[in-house]
PDB file of C-alpha atoms in Angstrom:
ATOM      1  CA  UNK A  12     -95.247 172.151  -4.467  1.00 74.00           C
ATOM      2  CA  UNK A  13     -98.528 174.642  -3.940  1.00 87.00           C
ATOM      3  CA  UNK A  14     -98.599 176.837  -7.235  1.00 84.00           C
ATOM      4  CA  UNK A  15    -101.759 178.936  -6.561  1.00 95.00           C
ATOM      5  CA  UNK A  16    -101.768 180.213  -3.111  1.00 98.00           C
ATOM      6  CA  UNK A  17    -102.548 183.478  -1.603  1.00 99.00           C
ATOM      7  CA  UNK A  18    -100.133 185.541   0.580  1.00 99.00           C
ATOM      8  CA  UNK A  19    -101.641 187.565   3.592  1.00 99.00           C
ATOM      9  CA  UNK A  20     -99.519 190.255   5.290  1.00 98.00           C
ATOM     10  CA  UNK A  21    -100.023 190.523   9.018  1.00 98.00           C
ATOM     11  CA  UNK A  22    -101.753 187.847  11.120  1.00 98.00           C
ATOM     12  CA  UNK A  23    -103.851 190.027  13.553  1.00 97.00           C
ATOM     13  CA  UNK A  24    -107.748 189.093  14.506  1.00 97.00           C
ATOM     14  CA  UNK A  25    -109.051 191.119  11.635  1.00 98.00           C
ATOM     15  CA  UNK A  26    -106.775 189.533   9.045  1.00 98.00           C
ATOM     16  CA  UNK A  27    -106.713 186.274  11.057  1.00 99.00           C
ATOM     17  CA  UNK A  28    -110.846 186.385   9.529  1.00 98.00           C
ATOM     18  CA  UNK A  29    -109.575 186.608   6.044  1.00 99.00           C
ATOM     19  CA  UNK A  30    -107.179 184.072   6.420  1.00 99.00           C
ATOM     20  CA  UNK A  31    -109.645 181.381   7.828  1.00 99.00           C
ATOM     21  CA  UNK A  32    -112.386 182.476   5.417  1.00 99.00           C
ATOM     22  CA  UNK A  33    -109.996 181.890   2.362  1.00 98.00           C
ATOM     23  CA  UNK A  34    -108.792 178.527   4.013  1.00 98.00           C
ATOM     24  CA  UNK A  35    -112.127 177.190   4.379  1.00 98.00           C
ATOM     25  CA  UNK A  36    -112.847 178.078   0.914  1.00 97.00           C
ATOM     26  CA  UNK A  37    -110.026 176.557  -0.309  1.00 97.00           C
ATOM     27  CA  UNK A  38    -107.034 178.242  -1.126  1.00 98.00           C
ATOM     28  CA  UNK A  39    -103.786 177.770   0.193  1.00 98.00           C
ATOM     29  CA  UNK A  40    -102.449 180.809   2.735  1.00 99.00           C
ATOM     30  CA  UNK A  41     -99.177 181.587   3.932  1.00 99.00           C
ATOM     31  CA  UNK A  42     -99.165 184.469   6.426  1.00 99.00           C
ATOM     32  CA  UNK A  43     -96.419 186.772   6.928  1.00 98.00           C
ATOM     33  CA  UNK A  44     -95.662 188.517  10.109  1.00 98.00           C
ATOM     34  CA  UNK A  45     -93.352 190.569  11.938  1.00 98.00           C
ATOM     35  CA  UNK A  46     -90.676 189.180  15.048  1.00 97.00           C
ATOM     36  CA  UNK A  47     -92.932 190.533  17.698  1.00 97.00           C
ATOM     37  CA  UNK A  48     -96.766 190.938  16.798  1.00 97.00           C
ATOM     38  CA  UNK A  49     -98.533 192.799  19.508  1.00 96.00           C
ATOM     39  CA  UNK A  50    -102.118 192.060  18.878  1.00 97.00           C
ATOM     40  CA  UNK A  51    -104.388 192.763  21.504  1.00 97.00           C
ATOM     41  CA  UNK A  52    -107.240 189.942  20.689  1.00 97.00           C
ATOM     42  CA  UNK A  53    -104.460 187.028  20.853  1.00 98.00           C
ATOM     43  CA  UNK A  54    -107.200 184.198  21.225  1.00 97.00           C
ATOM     44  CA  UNK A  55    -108.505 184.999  18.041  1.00 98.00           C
ATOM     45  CA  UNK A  56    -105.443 185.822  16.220  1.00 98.00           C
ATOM     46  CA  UNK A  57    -102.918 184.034  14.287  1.00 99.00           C
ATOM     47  CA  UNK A  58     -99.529 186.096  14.726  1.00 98.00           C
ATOM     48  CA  UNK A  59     -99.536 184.206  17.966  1.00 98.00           C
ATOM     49  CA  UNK A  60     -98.089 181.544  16.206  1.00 99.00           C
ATOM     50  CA  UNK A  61     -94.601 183.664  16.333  1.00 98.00           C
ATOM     51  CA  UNK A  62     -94.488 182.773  20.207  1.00 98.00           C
ATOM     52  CA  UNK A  63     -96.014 179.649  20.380  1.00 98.00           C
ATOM     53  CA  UNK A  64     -95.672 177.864  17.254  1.00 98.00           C
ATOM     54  CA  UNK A  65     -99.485 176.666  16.793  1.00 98.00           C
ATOM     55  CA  UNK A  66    -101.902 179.184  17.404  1.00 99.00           C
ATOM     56  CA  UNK A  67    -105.808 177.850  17.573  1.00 98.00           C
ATOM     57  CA  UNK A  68    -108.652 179.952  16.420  1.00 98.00           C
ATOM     58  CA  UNK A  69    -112.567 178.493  16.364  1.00 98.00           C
ATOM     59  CA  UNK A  70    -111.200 175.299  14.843  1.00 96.00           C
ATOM     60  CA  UNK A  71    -107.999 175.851  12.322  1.00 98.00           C
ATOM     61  CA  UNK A  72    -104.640 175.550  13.694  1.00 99.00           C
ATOM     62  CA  UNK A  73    -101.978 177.804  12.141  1.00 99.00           C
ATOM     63  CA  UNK A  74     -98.383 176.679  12.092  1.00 99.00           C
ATOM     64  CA  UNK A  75     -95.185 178.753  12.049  1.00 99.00           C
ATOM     65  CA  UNK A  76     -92.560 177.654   9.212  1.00 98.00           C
ATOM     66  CA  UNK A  77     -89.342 178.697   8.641  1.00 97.00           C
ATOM     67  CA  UNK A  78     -89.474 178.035   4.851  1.00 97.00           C
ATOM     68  CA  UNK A  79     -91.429 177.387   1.597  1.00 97.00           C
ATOM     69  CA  UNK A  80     -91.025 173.148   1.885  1.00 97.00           C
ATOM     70  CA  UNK A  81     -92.664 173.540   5.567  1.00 98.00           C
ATOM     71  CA  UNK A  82     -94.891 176.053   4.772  1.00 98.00           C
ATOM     72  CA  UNK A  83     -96.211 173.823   1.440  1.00 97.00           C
ATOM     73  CA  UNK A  84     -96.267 171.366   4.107  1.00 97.00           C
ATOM     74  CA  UNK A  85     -98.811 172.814   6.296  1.00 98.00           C
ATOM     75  CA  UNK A  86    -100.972 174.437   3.498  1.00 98.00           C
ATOM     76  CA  UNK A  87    -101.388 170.674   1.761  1.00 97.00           C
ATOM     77  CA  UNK A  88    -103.069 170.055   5.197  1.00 97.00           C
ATOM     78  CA  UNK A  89    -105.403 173.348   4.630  1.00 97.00           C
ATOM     79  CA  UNK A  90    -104.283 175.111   7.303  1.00 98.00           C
ATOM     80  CA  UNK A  91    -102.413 178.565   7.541  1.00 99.00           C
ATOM     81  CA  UNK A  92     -98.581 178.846   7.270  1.00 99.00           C
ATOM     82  CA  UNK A  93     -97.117 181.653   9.198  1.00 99.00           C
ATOM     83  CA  UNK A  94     -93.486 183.046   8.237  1.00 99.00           C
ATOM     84  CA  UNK A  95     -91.342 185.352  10.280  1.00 99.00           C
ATOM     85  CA  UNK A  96     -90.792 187.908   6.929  1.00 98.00           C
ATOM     86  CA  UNK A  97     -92.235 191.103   7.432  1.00 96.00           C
ATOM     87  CA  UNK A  98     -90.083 192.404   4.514  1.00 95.00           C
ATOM     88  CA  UNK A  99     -92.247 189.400   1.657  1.00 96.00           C
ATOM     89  CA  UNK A 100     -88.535 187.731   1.146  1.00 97.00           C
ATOM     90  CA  UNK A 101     -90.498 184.805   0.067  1.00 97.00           C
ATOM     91  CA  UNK A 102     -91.637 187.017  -2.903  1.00 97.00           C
ATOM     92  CA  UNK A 103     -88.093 186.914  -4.602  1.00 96.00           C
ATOM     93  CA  UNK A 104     -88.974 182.842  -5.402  1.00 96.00           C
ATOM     94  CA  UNK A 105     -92.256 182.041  -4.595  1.00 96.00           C
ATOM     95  CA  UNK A 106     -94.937 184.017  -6.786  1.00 96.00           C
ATOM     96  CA  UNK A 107     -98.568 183.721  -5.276  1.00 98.00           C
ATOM     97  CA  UNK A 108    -101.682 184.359  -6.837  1.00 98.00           C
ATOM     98  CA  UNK A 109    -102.974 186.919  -4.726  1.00 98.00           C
ATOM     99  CA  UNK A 110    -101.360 189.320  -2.031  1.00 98.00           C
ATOM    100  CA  UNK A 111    -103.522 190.494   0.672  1.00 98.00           C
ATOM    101  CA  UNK A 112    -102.218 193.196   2.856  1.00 98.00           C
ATOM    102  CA  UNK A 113    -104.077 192.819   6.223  1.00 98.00           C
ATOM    103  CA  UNK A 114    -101.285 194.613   8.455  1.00 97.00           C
ATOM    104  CA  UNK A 115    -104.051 197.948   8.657  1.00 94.00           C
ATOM    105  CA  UNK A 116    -101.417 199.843   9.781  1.00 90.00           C
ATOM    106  CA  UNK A 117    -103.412 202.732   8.523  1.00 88.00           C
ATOM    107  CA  UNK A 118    -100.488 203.711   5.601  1.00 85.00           C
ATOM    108  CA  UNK A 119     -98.619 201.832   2.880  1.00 86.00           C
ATOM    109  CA  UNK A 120     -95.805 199.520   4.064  1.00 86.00           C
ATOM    110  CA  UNK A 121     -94.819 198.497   0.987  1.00 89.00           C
ATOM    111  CA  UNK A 122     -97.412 196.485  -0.597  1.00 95.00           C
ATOM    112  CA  UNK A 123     -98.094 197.270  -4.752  1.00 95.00           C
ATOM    113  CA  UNK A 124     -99.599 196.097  -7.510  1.00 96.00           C
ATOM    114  CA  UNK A 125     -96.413 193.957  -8.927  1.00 96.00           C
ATOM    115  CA  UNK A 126     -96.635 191.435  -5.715  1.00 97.00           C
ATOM    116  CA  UNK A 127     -98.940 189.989  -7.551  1.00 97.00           C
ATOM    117  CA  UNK A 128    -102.063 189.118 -10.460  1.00 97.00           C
ATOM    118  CA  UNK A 129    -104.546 190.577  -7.943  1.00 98.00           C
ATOM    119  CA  UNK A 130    -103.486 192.648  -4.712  1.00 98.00           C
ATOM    120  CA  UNK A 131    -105.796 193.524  -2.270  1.00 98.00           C
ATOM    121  CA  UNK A 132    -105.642 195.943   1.049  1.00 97.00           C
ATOM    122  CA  UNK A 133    -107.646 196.326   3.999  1.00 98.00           C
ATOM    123  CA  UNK A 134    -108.718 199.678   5.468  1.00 95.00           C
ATOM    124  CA  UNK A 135    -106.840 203.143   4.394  1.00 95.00           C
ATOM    125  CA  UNK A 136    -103.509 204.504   3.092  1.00 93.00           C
ATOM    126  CA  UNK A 137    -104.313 202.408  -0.048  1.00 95.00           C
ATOM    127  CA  UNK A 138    -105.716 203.725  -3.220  1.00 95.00           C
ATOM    128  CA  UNK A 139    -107.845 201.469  -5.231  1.00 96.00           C
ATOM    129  CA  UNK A 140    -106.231 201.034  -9.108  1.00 95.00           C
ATOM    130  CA  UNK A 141    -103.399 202.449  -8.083  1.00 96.00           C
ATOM    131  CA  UNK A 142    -101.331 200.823  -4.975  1.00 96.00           C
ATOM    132  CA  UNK A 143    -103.374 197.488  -5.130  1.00 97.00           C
ATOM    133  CA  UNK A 144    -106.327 196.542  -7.123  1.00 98.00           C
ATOM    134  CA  UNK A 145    -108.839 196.514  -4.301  1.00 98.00           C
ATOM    135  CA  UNK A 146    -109.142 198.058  -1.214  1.00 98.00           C
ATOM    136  CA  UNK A 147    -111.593 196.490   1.432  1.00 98.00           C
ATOM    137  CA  UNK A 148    -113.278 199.291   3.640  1.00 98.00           C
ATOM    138  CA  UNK A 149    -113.089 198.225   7.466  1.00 96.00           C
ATOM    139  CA  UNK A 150    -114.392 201.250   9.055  1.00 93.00           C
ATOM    140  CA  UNK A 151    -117.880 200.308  11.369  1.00 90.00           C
ATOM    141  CA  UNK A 152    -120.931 201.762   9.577  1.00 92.00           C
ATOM    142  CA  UNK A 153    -123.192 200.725   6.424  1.00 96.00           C
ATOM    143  CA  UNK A 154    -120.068 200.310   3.928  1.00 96.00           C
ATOM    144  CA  UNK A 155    -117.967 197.507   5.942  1.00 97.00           C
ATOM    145  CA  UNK A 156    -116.769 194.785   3.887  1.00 97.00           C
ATOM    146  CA  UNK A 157    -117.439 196.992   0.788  1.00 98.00           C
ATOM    147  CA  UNK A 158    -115.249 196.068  -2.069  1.00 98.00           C
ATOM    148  CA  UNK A 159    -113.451 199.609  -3.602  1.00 98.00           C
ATOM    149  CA  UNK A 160    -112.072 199.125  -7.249  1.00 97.00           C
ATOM    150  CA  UNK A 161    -111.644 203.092  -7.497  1.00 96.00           C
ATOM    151  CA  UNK A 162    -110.035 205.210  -5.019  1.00 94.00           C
ATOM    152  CA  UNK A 163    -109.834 204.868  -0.972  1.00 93.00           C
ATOM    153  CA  UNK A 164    -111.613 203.407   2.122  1.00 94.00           C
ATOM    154  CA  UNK A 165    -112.618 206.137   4.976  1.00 91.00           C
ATOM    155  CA  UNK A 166    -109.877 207.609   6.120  1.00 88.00           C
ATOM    156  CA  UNK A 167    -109.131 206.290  10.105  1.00 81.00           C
ATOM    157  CA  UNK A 168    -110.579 208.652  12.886  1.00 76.00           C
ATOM    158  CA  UNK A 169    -108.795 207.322  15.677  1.00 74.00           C
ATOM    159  CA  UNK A 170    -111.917 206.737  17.277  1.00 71.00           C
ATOM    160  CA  UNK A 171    -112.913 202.914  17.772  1.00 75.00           C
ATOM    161  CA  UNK A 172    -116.334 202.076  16.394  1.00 71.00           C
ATOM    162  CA  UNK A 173    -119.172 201.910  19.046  1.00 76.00           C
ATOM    163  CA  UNK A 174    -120.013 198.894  20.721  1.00 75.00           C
ATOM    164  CA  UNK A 175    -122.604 198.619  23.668  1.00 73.00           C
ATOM    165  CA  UNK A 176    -123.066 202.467  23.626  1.00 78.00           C
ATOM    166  CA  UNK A 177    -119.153 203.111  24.284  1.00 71.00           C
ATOM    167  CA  UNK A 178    -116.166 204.218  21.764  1.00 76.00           C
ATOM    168  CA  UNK A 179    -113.440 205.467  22.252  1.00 84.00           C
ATOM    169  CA  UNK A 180    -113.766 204.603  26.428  1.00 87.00           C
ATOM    170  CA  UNK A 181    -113.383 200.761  25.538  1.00 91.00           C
ATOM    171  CA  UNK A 182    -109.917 200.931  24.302  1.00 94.00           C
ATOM    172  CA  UNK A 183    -106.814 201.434  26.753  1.00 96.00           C
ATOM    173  CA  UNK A 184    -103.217 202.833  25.907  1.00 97.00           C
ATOM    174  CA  UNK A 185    -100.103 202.169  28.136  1.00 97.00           C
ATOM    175  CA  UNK A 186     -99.731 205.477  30.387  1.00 96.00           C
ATOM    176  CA  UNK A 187     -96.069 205.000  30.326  1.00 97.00           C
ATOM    177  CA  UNK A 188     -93.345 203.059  28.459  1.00 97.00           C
ATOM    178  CA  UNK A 189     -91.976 199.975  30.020  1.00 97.00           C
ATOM    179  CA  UNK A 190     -92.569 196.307  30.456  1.00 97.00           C
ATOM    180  CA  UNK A 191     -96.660 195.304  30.836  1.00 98.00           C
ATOM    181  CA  UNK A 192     -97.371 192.651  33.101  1.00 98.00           C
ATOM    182  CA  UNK A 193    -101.284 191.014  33.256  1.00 98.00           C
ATOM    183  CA  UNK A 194    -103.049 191.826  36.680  1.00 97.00           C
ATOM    184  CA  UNK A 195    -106.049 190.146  34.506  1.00 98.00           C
ATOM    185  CA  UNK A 196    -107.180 187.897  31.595  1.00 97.00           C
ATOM    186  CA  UNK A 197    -108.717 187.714  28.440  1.00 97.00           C
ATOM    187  CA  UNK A 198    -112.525 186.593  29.078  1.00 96.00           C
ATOM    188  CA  UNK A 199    -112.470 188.094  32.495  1.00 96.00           C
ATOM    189  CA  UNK A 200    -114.609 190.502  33.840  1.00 96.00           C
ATOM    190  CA  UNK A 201    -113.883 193.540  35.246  1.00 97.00           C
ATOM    191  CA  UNK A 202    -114.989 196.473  36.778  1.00 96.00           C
ATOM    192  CA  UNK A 203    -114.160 200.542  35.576  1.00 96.00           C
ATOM    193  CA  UNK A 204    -110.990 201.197  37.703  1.00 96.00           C
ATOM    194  CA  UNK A 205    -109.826 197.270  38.407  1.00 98.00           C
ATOM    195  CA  UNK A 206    -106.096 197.078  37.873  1.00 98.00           C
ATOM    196  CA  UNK A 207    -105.451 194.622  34.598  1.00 98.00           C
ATOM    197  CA  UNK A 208    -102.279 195.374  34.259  1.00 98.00           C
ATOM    198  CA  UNK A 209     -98.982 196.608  35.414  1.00 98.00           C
ATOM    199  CA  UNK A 210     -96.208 198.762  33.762  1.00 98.00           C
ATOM    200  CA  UNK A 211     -92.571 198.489  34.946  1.00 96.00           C
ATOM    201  CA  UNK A 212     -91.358 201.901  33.772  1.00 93.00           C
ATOM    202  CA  UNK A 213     -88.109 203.630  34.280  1.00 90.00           C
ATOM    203  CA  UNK A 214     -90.215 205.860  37.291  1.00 88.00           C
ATOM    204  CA  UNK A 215     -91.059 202.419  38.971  1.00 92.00           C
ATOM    205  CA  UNK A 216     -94.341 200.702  38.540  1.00 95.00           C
ATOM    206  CA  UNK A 217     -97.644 202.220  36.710  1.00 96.00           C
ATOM    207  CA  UNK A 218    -100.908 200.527  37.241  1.00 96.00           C
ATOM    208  CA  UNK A 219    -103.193 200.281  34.290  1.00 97.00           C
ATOM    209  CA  UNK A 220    -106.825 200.015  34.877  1.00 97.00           C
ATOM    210  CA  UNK A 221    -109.868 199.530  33.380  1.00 96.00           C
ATOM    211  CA  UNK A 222    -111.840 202.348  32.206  1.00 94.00           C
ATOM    212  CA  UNK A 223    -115.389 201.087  31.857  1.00 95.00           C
ATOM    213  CA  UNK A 224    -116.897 197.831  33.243  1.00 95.00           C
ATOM    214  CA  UNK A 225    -117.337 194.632  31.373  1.00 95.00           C
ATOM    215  CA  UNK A 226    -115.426 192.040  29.470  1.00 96.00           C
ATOM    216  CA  UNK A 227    -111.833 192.244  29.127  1.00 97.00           C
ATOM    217  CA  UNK A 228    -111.570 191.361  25.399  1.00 95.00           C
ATOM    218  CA  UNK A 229    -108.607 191.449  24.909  1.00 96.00           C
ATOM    219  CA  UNK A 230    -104.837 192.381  26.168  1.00 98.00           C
ATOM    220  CA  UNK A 231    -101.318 192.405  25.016  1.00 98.00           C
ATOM    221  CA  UNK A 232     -99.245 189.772  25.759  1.00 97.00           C
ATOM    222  CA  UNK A 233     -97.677 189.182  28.926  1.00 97.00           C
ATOM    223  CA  UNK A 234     -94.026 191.123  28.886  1.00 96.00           C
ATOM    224  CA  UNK A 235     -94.705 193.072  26.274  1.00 97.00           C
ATOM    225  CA  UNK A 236     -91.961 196.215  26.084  1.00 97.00           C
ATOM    226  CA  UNK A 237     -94.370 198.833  25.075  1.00 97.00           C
ATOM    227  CA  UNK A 238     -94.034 202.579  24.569  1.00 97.00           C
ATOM    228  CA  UNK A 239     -96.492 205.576  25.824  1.00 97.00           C
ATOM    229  CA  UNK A 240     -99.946 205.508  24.625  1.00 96.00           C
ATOM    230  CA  UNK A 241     -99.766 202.172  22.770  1.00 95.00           C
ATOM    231  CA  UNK A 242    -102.597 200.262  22.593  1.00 96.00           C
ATOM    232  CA  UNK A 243    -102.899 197.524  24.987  1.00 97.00           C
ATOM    233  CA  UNK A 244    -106.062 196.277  26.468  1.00 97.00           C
ATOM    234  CA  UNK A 245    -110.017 196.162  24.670  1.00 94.00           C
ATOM    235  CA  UNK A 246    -113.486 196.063  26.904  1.00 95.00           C
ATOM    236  CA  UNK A 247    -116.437 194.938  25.614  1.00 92.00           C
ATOM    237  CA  UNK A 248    -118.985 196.653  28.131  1.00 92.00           C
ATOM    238  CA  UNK A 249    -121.753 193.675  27.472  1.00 88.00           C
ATOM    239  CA  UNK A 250    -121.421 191.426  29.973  1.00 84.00           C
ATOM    240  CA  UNK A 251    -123.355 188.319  28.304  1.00 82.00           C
ATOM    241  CA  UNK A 252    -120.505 188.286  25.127  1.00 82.00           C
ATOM    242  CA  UNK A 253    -117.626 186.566  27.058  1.00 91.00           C
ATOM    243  CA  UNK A 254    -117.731 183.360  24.443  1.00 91.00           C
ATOM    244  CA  UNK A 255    -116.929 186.117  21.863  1.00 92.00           C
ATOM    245  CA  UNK A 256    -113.078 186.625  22.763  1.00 95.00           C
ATOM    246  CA  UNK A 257    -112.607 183.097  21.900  1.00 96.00           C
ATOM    247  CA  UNK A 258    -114.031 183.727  18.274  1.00 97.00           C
ATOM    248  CA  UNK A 259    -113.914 185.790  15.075  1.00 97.00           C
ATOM    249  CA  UNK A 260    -115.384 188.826  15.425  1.00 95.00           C
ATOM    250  CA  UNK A 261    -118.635 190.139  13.241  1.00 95.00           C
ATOM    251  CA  UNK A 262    -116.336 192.699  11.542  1.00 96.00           C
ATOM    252  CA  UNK A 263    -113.253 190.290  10.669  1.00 98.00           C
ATOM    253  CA  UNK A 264    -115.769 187.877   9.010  1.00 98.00           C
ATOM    254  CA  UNK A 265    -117.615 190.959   7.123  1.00 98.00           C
ATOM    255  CA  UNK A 266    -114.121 192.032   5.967  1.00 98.00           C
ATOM    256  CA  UNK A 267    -113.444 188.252   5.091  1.00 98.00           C
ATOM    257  CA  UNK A 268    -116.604 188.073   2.729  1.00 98.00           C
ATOM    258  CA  UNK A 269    -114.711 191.854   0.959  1.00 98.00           C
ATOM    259  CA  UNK A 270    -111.572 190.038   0.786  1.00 98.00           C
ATOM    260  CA  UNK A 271    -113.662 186.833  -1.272  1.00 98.00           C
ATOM    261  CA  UNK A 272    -115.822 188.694  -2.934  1.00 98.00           C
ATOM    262  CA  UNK A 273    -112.851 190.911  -4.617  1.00 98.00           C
ATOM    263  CA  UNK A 274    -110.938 187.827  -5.116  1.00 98.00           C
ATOM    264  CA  UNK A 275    -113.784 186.001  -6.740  1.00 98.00           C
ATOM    265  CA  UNK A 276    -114.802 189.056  -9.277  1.00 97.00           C
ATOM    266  CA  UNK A 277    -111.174 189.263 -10.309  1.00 97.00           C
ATOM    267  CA  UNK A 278    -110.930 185.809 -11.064  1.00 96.00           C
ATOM    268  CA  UNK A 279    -114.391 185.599 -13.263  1.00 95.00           C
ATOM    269  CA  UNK A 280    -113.705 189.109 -14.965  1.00 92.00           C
ATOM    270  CA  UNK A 281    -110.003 189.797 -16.025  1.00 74.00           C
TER     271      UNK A 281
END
């Protein structure tokens, strides 16, 4: 049985950089994640293990367990357990090392300083010495990655960080609740106004289209239920990045090195 091992709430693209940074330095990580993840970058995120058992990113392979025998299993091998437990369950037996909330649902769902010897959270609605040890800032700017011991990261905006001269117009939210089917596919590219996707609403069917040109980095998964102004589809306006929806993202791996670095210091200093 694993005795040090680190826990990692949410399995998203951002935290799905943590977790492959902290498996290829070593540690043993079991993910936890809700029933149905809706990340938007699924080819570079782990939670898509829930629906398909495996889920491939770069070149680790994360494996959905149903307990702490198959997960010990799979993190002997030094890949990435993922359990269905978005309540930490596993936390009433198993006692890891290091919690790492990576949900960045912008607030506090739960996470505290008794989960374990060092907790750490990305991004804000977590105050540094107080809800978890560290906080890792993940807003785009000059402080990414930054490792808080005192206080909060930036509080969210709302507004996506710029890339290729666009914001805010790079991100698209369902129009209308109902069922979203694909009209297009990660890695594709598409032109401002192209239909990617379809809504089956109660009103009949909504199209979804793109709102600026370039490529289509990334989009919920096929038959997702979702409600109005979720987020559902991400364009990357620079048309020569296409191999980057198959890989970790500059930001999850800057977030990755926070997530080491605060793990590291609180190792070698307490």
């Amino acid at each position: 049985m694993i005795k040090d091992w680190i826990l990692v709430r949410g399995g998203g693209d951002l935290a799905t950089g943590t977790i492959y940074k902290l498996c290829k330095s070593g540690f043993s990580v079991l993910v936890t994640e809700i029933a149905h993840p809706s990340a938007i970058r699924r080819y570079v995120a782990f939670s898509e293990a829930v629906y398909e058992k495996n889920a491939i990113v770069e070149d680790m392979t994360c494996t959905l367990v149903e307990d702490w025998e198959q997960a010990c299993s799979v993190m002997n091998e030094g890949r990435p357990a993922l359990m269905i437990d978005p309540n930490c369950e596993i936390l009433k037996e198993h006692h890891p090392s290091v919690v790492v909330d990576a949900i960045l649902a912008k607030k506090n769902l739960g996470t505290n300083r008794s989960m374990a010897d060092c907790t750490i959270a990305l991004g804000p609605g977590f105050c540094a010495g107080v809800d978890v040890d560290y906080v890792i800032e993940t807003k785009r700017g000059h402080n990414l990655g930054r490792v808080i011991t005192e206080g909060m990261a930036a509080a969210n905006t709302g507004i996506p960080g710029v890339i290729g001269g666009y914001g805010k117009e790079r991100v698209i939210h369902a129009p209308v609740a109902g069922e979203l089917f694909h009209r297009a596919k990660i890695s594709d590219f598409v032109q401002k106004d192209q239909v990617i996707a379809v809504i089956h609403s109660s009103d009949g069917l909504e199209e979804v289209r793109a709102s600026i040109s370039g490529i289509l980095r990334g989009l919920i998964r096929d038959g997702y239920p979702v409600t109005k102004g979720f987020k559902i589809a991400d364009i990357d306006p620079r048309e020569s990045e296409k191999e980057n929806c198959f890989t970790i993202s500059d930001k999850a791996r800057c977030i990755a090195g926070g997530v080491l670095e605060a793990i590291l210091y609180h190792r070698n200093n307490k």
